[in-house]
């Protein structure tokens, strides 16, 4: 059976660091509050002029190098993002051009923070069906561009980064086993950005009302998020006759340490088998799972044959989980 094997991962985070101490000077907050409620200590912020596709390209180049491939080998590109360079062309289109890929299709997936699982799943379908042999999947965000730095509920969380994975058709049993994707817009008001689309086209009023920034009802989203993490992860494992004891590493979306801890407690996965880097990057949306995968691999926490469970949730709301034989 053909699977989409992950043959290279890469990540890139902008150099500029925004610490909790920096945020103390910008909004009414404290390092102690942020660490206690979120686990975040610092996050990366893109430089002026540095776009989502710029970050994506850096991550993709590293993933391709590690896979011993060149941009010419890529047949399709999927980018998960909620902070695209422009309304169109898509960020994936820019990535294709900046990487120098020729004769490839490319598409953005707008699934908020679940863009990681969505892009991985969509990319792997092309490989599994035999349509393409090599697909580049990316999660990339410059969430700082849609963050209101007067809103302490969101500005302490959101940040910028990109991560990428190269998928290649393989028959050795390794690769994406399965992924489940969900969405339910009954909850859209928990996290959204209303300005700039067909409902509220950009105008002076949308700017005056600060509608071009992400808005969140954090506490409500927190509860929904824990439920979804647990639900989609257990369903996916059960369908494959697997239990949490079979999982070698759980790589969750890095939104908030407390959400991760609450979810793994209910799933009964010990923290020693959970990868966490939210303390250094904050919430990087669709990039977070890919960035975590790259760091886990670099730290030697992923060995060939390991069973990796990933799960994410985000605005929409959207959520999903993926199972990978590393
Ligand atoms: O990728 C998906 C994206 N989003 C998320 O995953 C976010 C999910 N939610 C969260 O991470 C958490 O809900 C937050 C970190 C956003 C907030 O933590 P919380 O424990 O849910 O706090 P809360 O919203 O219930 O607020 C508790 C108190 C409030 O004050 P009062 O009403 O008790 O006096 C807030 O006004 O904390 C206050 N507060 C803050 N205080 C200091 C809210 N934000 C801050 C802040 N600094 N940054």
Short mmCIF file of C-alpha atoms and ligand atoms in Angstrom, two decimals:
data_model
loop_
_atom_site.label_atom_id
_atom_site.label_comp_id
_atom_site.label_asym_id
_atom_site.label_seq_id
_atom_site.Cartn_x
_atom_site.Cartn_y
_atom_site.Cartn_z
CA UNK A 1 0.00 0.00 0.00
CA UNK A 2 1.40 3.39 -1.00
CA UNK A 3 1.78 5.98 1.73
CA UNK A 4 3.08 9.56 1.76
CA UNK A 5 6.34 9.24 3.65
CA UNK A 6 7.82 12.31 5.31
CA UNK A 7 11.37 12.33 3.92
CA UNK A 8 12.45 15.79 5.10
CA UNK A 9 11.25 18.46 7.51
CA UNK A 10 12.30 22.09 7.84
CA UNK A 11 11.40 25.12 9.92
CA UNK A 12 12.11 28.82 10.04
CA UNK A 13 11.31 31.44 12.63
CA UNK A 14 12.13 35.14 12.25
CA UNK A 15 15.11 36.37 14.23
CA UNK A 16 13.27 39.08 16.17
CA UNK A 17 12.18 37.91 19.64
CA UNK A 18 9.23 39.44 21.50
CA UNK A 19 9.49 38.52 25.18
CA UNK A 20 6.87 38.69 27.91
CA UNK A 21 8.86 41.60 29.37
CA UNK A 22 8.41 43.45 26.04
CA UNK A 23 4.66 42.82 26.20
CA UNK A 24 4.51 44.16 29.76
CA UNK A 25 5.47 47.53 28.25
CA UNK A 26 2.75 47.33 25.59
CA UNK A 27 -0.39 46.08 27.41
CA UNK A 28 -1.59 45.53 30.98
CA UNK A 29 -0.08 42.10 31.57
CA UNK A 30 2.78 40.39 33.38
CA UNK A 31 5.35 37.73 32.67
CA UNK A 32 3.98 35.71 35.60
CA UNK A 33 0.40 35.80 34.22
CA UNK A 34 1.46 34.83 30.70
CA UNK A 35 3.69 31.96 31.87
CA UNK A 36 1.11 30.63 34.29
CA UNK A 37 -1.88 30.84 31.90
CA UNK A 38 -0.16 29.92 28.63
CA UNK A 39 3.36 28.56 29.22
CA UNK A 40 4.68 31.09 26.67
CA UNK A 41 7.93 32.95 27.45
CA UNK A 42 8.80 34.43 24.08
CA UNK A 43 7.70 34.42 20.46
CA UNK A 44 9.17 35.42 17.07
CA UNK A 45 7.98 38.36 15.00
CA UNK A 46 8.69 38.92 11.28
CA UNK A 47 10.61 41.98 10.19
CA UNK A 48 8.90 44.69 8.23
CA UNK A 49 8.69 43.50 4.64
CA UNK A 50 9.17 39.85 5.59
CA UNK A 51 6.10 37.99 4.30
CA UNK A 52 4.47 34.66 5.02
CA UNK A 53 5.84 33.22 1.77
CA UNK A 54 9.37 34.37 2.73
CA UNK A 55 9.17 32.31 5.93
CA UNK A 56 7.59 29.40 4.04
CA UNK A 57 10.39 29.37 1.46
CA UNK A 58 13.10 29.20 4.16
CA UNK A 59 11.37 26.25 5.82
CA UNK A 60 10.78 24.53 2.47
CA UNK A 61 14.41 24.93 1.40
CA UNK A 62 15.58 23.25 4.59
CA UNK A 63 13.06 20.41 4.18
CA UNK A 64 14.13 19.86 0.55
CA UNK A 65 17.83 19.88 1.46
CA UNK A 66 17.26 17.29 4.16
CA UNK A 67 15.30 15.17 1.68
CA UNK A 68 18.19 15.49 -0.80
CA UNK A 69 15.84 16.98 -3.35
CA UNK A 70 15.75 20.16 -5.42
CA UNK A 71 12.75 22.38 -6.21
CA UNK A 72 12.56 20.63 -9.61
CA UNK A 73 11.54 17.42 -7.84
CA UNK A 74 8.40 18.99 -6.34
CA UNK A 75 5.14 18.25 -8.16
CA UNK A 76 2.61 20.02 -5.96
CA UNK A 77 2.64 22.54 -3.10
CA UNK A 78 0.04 22.94 -0.34
CA UNK A 79 0.36 25.85 2.10
CA UNK A 80 -1.74 26.10 5.24
CA UNK A 81 -2.05 29.73 6.32
CA UNK A 82 -4.44 32.32 7.71
CA UNK A 83 -2.10 35.24 7.13
CA UNK A 84 -1.49 35.01 3.39
CA UNK A 85 0.85 37.49 1.63
CA UNK A 86 -2.15 38.93 -0.25
CA UNK A 87 -5.80 38.02 -0.97
CA UNK A 88 -4.45 36.52 -4.19
CA UNK A 89 -2.24 35.17 -5.68
CA UNK A 90 -2.08 32.44 -3.08
CA UNK A 91 0.90 32.18 -0.76
CA UNK A 92 1.58 28.74 -2.26
CA UNK A 93 1.83 30.43 -5.66
CA UNK A 94 4.50 32.78 -4.32
CA UNK A 95 6.32 29.88 -2.69
CA UNK A 96 6.34 28.06 -6.04
CA UNK A 97 7.87 31.10 -7.74
CA UNK A 98 10.39 31.99 -5.03
CA UNK A 99 11.57 28.38 -4.73
CA UNK A 100 11.88 28.20 -8.52
CA UNK A 101 9.59 25.18 -8.97
CA UNK A 102 8.37 24.68 -12.53
CA UNK A 103 5.38 22.70 -13.80
CA UNK A 104 3.78 22.43 -10.38
CA UNK A 105 0.33 23.17 -9.02
CA UNK A 106 -0.03 25.04 -5.76
CA UNK A 107 -2.86 25.89 -3.40
CA UNK A 108 -3.49 27.55 -0.05
CA UNK A 109 -5.59 25.87 2.61
CA UNK A 110 -7.41 28.28 4.93
CA UNK A 111 -8.18 26.23 7.99
CA UNK A 112 -6.70 28.55 10.65
CA UNK A 113 -4.42 26.70 13.08
CA UNK A 114 -5.62 23.33 11.76
CA UNK A 115 -3.96 24.28 8.46
CA UNK A 116 -1.09 22.00 9.49
CA UNK A 117 -3.23 18.85 9.63
CA UNK A 118 -5.34 19.94 6.63
CA UNK A 119 -2.28 20.60 4.41
CA UNK A 120 -0.64 17.34 5.46
CA UNK A 121 -3.82 15.39 4.78
CA UNK A 122 -4.51 17.03 1.41
CA UNK A 123 -0.90 16.63 0.29
CA UNK A 124 -0.82 12.99 1.32
CA UNK A 125 -4.01 12.21 -0.65
CA UNK A 126 -2.29 13.24 -3.91
CA UNK A 127 0.61 10.93 -3.09
CA UNK A 128 -1.51 7.99 -1.96
CA UNK A 129 -3.68 8.08 -5.08
CA UNK A 130 -0.58 8.08 -7.27
CA UNK A 131 -1.36 11.49 -8.80
CA UNK A 132 1.95 12.96 -7.59
CA UNK A 133 5.07 11.29 -6.28
CA UNK A 134 6.47 14.24 -4.33
CA UNK A 135 4.46 16.95 -2.62
CA UNK A 136 5.65 19.83 -0.49
CA UNK A 137 3.37 20.65 2.45
CA UNK A 138 3.88 23.80 4.47
CA UNK A 139 2.34 25.70 7.37
CA UNK A 140 3.33 29.37 7.44
CA UNK A 141 2.09 32.42 9.29
CA UNK A 142 2.83 36.03 10.03
CA UNK A 143 0.05 36.27 12.60
CA UNK A 144 1.68 39.41 13.99
CA UNK A 145 0.20 41.22 10.94
CA UNK A 146 -3.36 40.43 12.06
CA UNK A 147 -2.71 40.87 15.78
CA UNK A 148 -4.07 43.83 17.71
CA UNK A 149 -1.24 44.85 20.04
CA UNK A 150 -3.72 46.69 22.25
CA UNK A 151 -5.66 43.44 22.93
CA UNK A 152 -3.93 41.52 25.72
CA UNK A 153 -6.12 38.49 25.13
CA UNK A 154 -4.50 37.75 21.75
CA UNK A 155 -1.22 39.66 21.48
CA UNK A 156 0.47 37.52 24.13
CA UNK A 157 -0.29 34.36 22.12
CA UNK A 158 0.06 34.92 18.37
CA UNK A 159 3.37 34.82 16.52
CA UNK A 160 5.21 34.12 13.27
CA UNK A 161 6.97 31.03 11.87
CA UNK A 162 6.91 28.42 9.12
CA UNK A 163 7.43 24.69 8.92
CA UNK A 164 7.53 22.31 5.97
CA UNK A 165 7.57 18.62 5.12
CA UNK A 166 8.43 16.79 1.90
CA UNK A 167 6.12 13.88 1.16
CA UNK A 168 7.22 11.06 -1.13
CA UNK A 169 5.38 7.93 -2.29
CA UNK A 170 6.64 4.90 -0.42
CA UNK A 171 5.65 1.25 -0.07
CA UNK A 172 7.71 0.47 3.03
CA UNK A 173 4.82 1.03 5.48
CA UNK A 174 6.13 4.38 6.67
CA UNK A 175 4.24 7.64 6.11
CA UNK A 176 0.82 9.15 6.74
CA UNK A 177 -1.47 6.34 7.92
CA UNK A 178 -4.61 8.45 8.12
CA UNK A 179 -5.89 11.90 9.01
CA UNK A 180 -9.32 13.15 10.06
CA UNK A 181 -10.49 16.69 9.36
CA UNK A 182 -13.43 18.46 10.98
CA UNK A 183 -15.11 21.88 10.94
CA UNK A 184 -18.07 23.52 12.64
CA UNK A 185 -18.81 27.20 11.99
CA UNK A 186 -21.43 27.31 14.74
CA UNK A 187 -18.41 28.38 16.78
CA UNK A 188 -17.02 30.96 14.34
CA UNK A 189 -17.31 33.83 16.82
CA UNK A 190 -14.80 32.21 19.15
CA UNK A 191 -11.97 33.21 16.78
CA UNK A 192 -12.22 35.19 13.56
CA UNK A 193 -11.06 38.19 11.56
CA UNK A 194 -14.03 39.91 9.89
CA UNK A 195 -12.53 42.73 7.82
CA UNK A 196 -11.27 42.52 4.26
CA UNK A 197 -13.53 39.80 2.84
CA UNK A 198 -16.81 39.94 0.87
CA UNK A 199 -18.86 40.44 4.04
CA UNK A 200 -16.96 43.49 5.22
CA UNK A 201 -14.77 44.74 2.34
CA UNK A 202 -11.87 46.88 3.49
CA UNK A 203 -12.87 50.51 3.96
CA UNK A 204 -12.21 53.31 6.42
CA UNK A 205 -14.90 51.92 8.71
CA UNK A 206 -13.36 48.43 8.90
CA UNK A 207 -10.03 50.03 9.73
CA UNK A 208 -11.54 52.40 12.32
CA UNK A 209 -13.36 49.48 13.96
CA UNK A 210 -10.14 47.44 13.99
CA UNK A 211 -11.77 44.66 11.99
CA UNK A 212 -8.51 43.62 10.30
CA UNK A 213 -7.30 41.95 13.49
CA UNK A 214 -8.00 38.49 14.89
CA UNK A 215 -10.67 38.50 17.62
CA UNK A 216 -10.97 35.70 20.12
CA UNK A 217 -13.13 34.53 23.02
CA UNK A 218 -10.20 32.71 24.55
CA UNK A 219 -11.76 31.10 27.57
CA UNK A 220 -14.65 29.56 25.59
CA UNK A 221 -12.29 28.43 22.85
CA UNK A 222 -10.05 26.84 25.46
CA UNK A 223 -12.81 24.46 26.58
CA UNK A 224 -13.90 23.57 23.06
CA UNK A 225 -10.26 23.01 22.06
CA UNK A 226 -9.55 20.48 24.81
CA UNK A 227 -12.71 18.52 23.91
CA UNK A 228 -11.81 18.48 20.22
CA UNK A 229 -8.18 17.46 20.74
CA UNK A 230 -9.30 14.48 22.80
CA UNK A 231 -12.21 13.52 20.58
CA UNK A 232 -10.41 13.50 17.22
CA UNK A 233 -7.27 11.86 18.59
CA UNK A 234 -9.12 8.99 20.28
CA UNK A 235 -11.39 8.38 17.28
CA UNK A 236 -8.46 8.19 14.88
CA UNK A 237 -6.47 5.82 17.08
CA UNK A 238 -9.48 3.59 17.74
CA UNK A 239 -10.30 3.25 14.02
CA UNK A 240 -6.84 1.81 13.46
CA UNK A 241 -7.02 -0.52 16.43
CA UNK A 242 -4.40 1.53 18.26
CA UNK A 243 -4.28 2.92 21.77
CA UNK A 244 -2.41 5.79 23.36
CA UNK A 245 0.23 3.31 24.58
CA UNK A 246 1.16 2.71 20.93
CA UNK A 247 1.93 6.41 20.37
CA UNK A 248 5.66 7.15 20.58
CA UNK A 249 5.27 10.90 20.26
CA UNK A 250 2.25 13.22 20.39
CA UNK A 251 2.82 16.49 18.54
CA UNK A 252 -0.08 18.82 19.31
CA UNK A 253 -0.81 22.30 17.98
CA UNK A 254 1.11 24.65 20.24
CA UNK A 255 -1.60 27.10 21.36
CA UNK A 256 -1.30 27.07 25.10
CA UNK A 257 0.56 24.71 27.45
CA UNK A 258 -2.53 24.40 29.66
CA UNK A 259 -4.64 23.21 26.71
CA UNK A 260 -1.99 20.62 25.83
CA UNK A 261 -1.73 19.45 29.45
CA UNK A 262 -5.50 19.19 29.88
CA UNK A 263 -5.87 17.24 26.62
CA UNK A 264 -3.07 14.74 27.25
CA UNK A 265 -4.31 14.17 30.79
CA UNK A 266 -7.70 13.13 29.40
CA UNK A 267 -6.06 11.08 26.67
CA UNK A 268 -3.80 9.51 29.31
CA UNK A 269 -0.57 10.25 27.40
CA UNK A 270 2.38 11.02 29.72
CA UNK A 271 4.03 14.41 29.12
CA UNK A 272 7.31 12.54 28.46
CA UNK A 273 5.75 11.44 25.14
CA UNK A 274 4.44 14.90 24.20
CA UNK A 275 6.46 17.47 22.28
CA UNK A 276 6.14 21.04 23.52
CA UNK A 277 7.85 24.20 22.26
CA UNK A 278 5.08 26.76 22.83
CA UNK A 279 7.31 28.38 25.49
CA UNK A 280 9.67 29.66 22.76
CA UNK A 281 7.34 30.29 19.82
CA UNK A 282 3.85 31.05 21.13
CA UNK A 283 0.94 30.18 18.85
CA UNK A 284 2.17 30.11 15.25
CA UNK A 285 -1.10 28.88 13.77
CA UNK A 286 -0.80 26.50 10.83
CA UNK A 287 2.99 26.44 11.27
CA UNK A 288 3.08 25.12 14.81
CA UNK A 289 2.80 21.35 14.26
CA UNK A 290 5.39 21.45 11.45
CA UNK A 291 7.81 23.55 13.53
CA UNK A 292 7.37 21.14 16.43
CA UNK A 293 7.95 18.14 14.13
CA UNK A 294 11.17 19.69 12.86
CA UNK A 295 12.44 20.37 16.38
CA UNK A 296 11.42 16.91 17.57
CA UNK A 297 13.29 15.30 14.66
CA UNK A 298 16.37 17.50 15.23
CA UNK A 299 16.33 16.60 18.93
CA UNK A 300 16.37 12.87 18.07
CA UNK A 301 12.86 12.32 19.42
CA UNK A 302 11.64 10.71 16.19
CA UNK A 303 13.09 7.39 15.04
CA UNK A 304 12.15 5.48 11.90
CA UNK A 305 9.08 3.36 12.63
CA UNK A 306 7.83 5.51 15.51
CA UNK A 307 4.09 6.13 15.65
CA UNK A 308 3.44 9.88 15.70
CA UNK A 309 0.06 11.37 16.55
CA UNK A 310 -0.58 15.01 15.65
CA UNK A 311 -3.66 17.07 16.46
CA UNK A 312 -4.71 20.67 16.01
CA UNK A 313 -7.68 23.00 16.39
CA UNK A 314 -8.28 26.58 15.37
CA UNK A 315 -10.60 29.33 14.23
CA UNK A 316 -13.67 28.36 12.24
CA UNK A 317 -13.68 26.25 14.22
CA UNK A 318 -11.63 23.56 12.59
CA UNK A 319 -9.88 20.60 14.12
CA UNK A 320 -8.24 17.34 13.12
CA UNK A 321 -5.67 14.67 13.81
CA UNK A 322 -3.11 12.73 11.80
CA UNK A 323 -1.30 9.46 12.41
CA UNK A 324 2.13 8.98 10.87
CA UNK A 325 4.53 6.04 10.88
CA UNK A 326 7.81 8.00 10.97
O1 LIG B 1 -4.95 28.21 18.01
C1 LIG B 1 -6.20 28.46 18.58
C2 LIG B 1 -6.12 29.84 19.09
N1 LIG B 1 -6.47 30.17 20.39
C3 LIG B 1 -6.31 29.50 21.53
O2 LIG B 1 -5.96 28.38 21.60
C4 LIG B 1 -6.59 30.25 22.76
C5 LIG B 1 -7.31 29.48 23.79
N2 LIG B 1 -7.46 30.23 25.00
C6 LIG B 1 -6.43 30.54 25.82
O3 LIG B 1 -5.29 30.25 25.56
C7 LIG B 1 -6.78 31.23 27.11
O4 LIG B 1 -8.17 31.31 27.23
C8 LIG B 1 -6.16 32.65 27.29
C9 LIG B 1 -4.67 32.52 27.50
C10 LIG B 1 -6.46 33.49 26.08
C11 LIG B 1 -6.75 33.32 28.52
O5 LIG B 1 -6.57 32.49 29.67
P1 LIG B 1 -7.80 32.16 30.63
O6 LIG B 1 -7.26 31.37 31.73
O7 LIG B 1 -8.89 31.55 29.81
O8 LIG B 1 -8.20 33.58 31.16
P2 LIG B 1 -9.60 34.34 31.05
O9 LIG B 1 -9.87 34.77 29.65
O10 LIG B 1 -10.65 33.55 31.74
O11 LIG B 1 -9.30 35.64 31.90
C12 LIG B 1 -9.01 35.59 33.31
C13 LIG B 1 -8.62 36.98 33.77
C14 LIG B 1 -9.58 38.05 33.31
O12 LIG B 1 -9.66 39.03 34.34
P3 LIG B 1 -10.89 39.03 35.36
O13 LIG B 1 -12.11 39.21 34.53
O14 LIG B 1 -10.83 37.70 36.06
O15 LIG B 1 -10.56 40.19 36.25
C15 LIG B 1 -8.90 38.66 32.10
O16 LIG B 1 -9.30 39.99 31.88
O17 LIG B 1 -7.34 37.33 33.20
C16 LIG B 1 -7.46 38.59 32.52
N3 LIG B 1 -6.53 38.58 31.39
C17 LIG B 1 -5.24 38.95 31.52
N4 LIG B 1 -4.52 39.38 32.56
C18 LIG B 1 -3.22 39.65 32.35
C19 LIG B 1 -6.77 38.21 30.12
N5 LIG B 1 -5.65 38.33 29.39
C20 LIG B 1 -4.69 38.78 30.23
C21 LIG B 1 -3.32 39.11 30.07
N6 LIG B 1 -2.64 39.52 31.15
N7 LIG B 1 -2.70 38.98 28.89
#
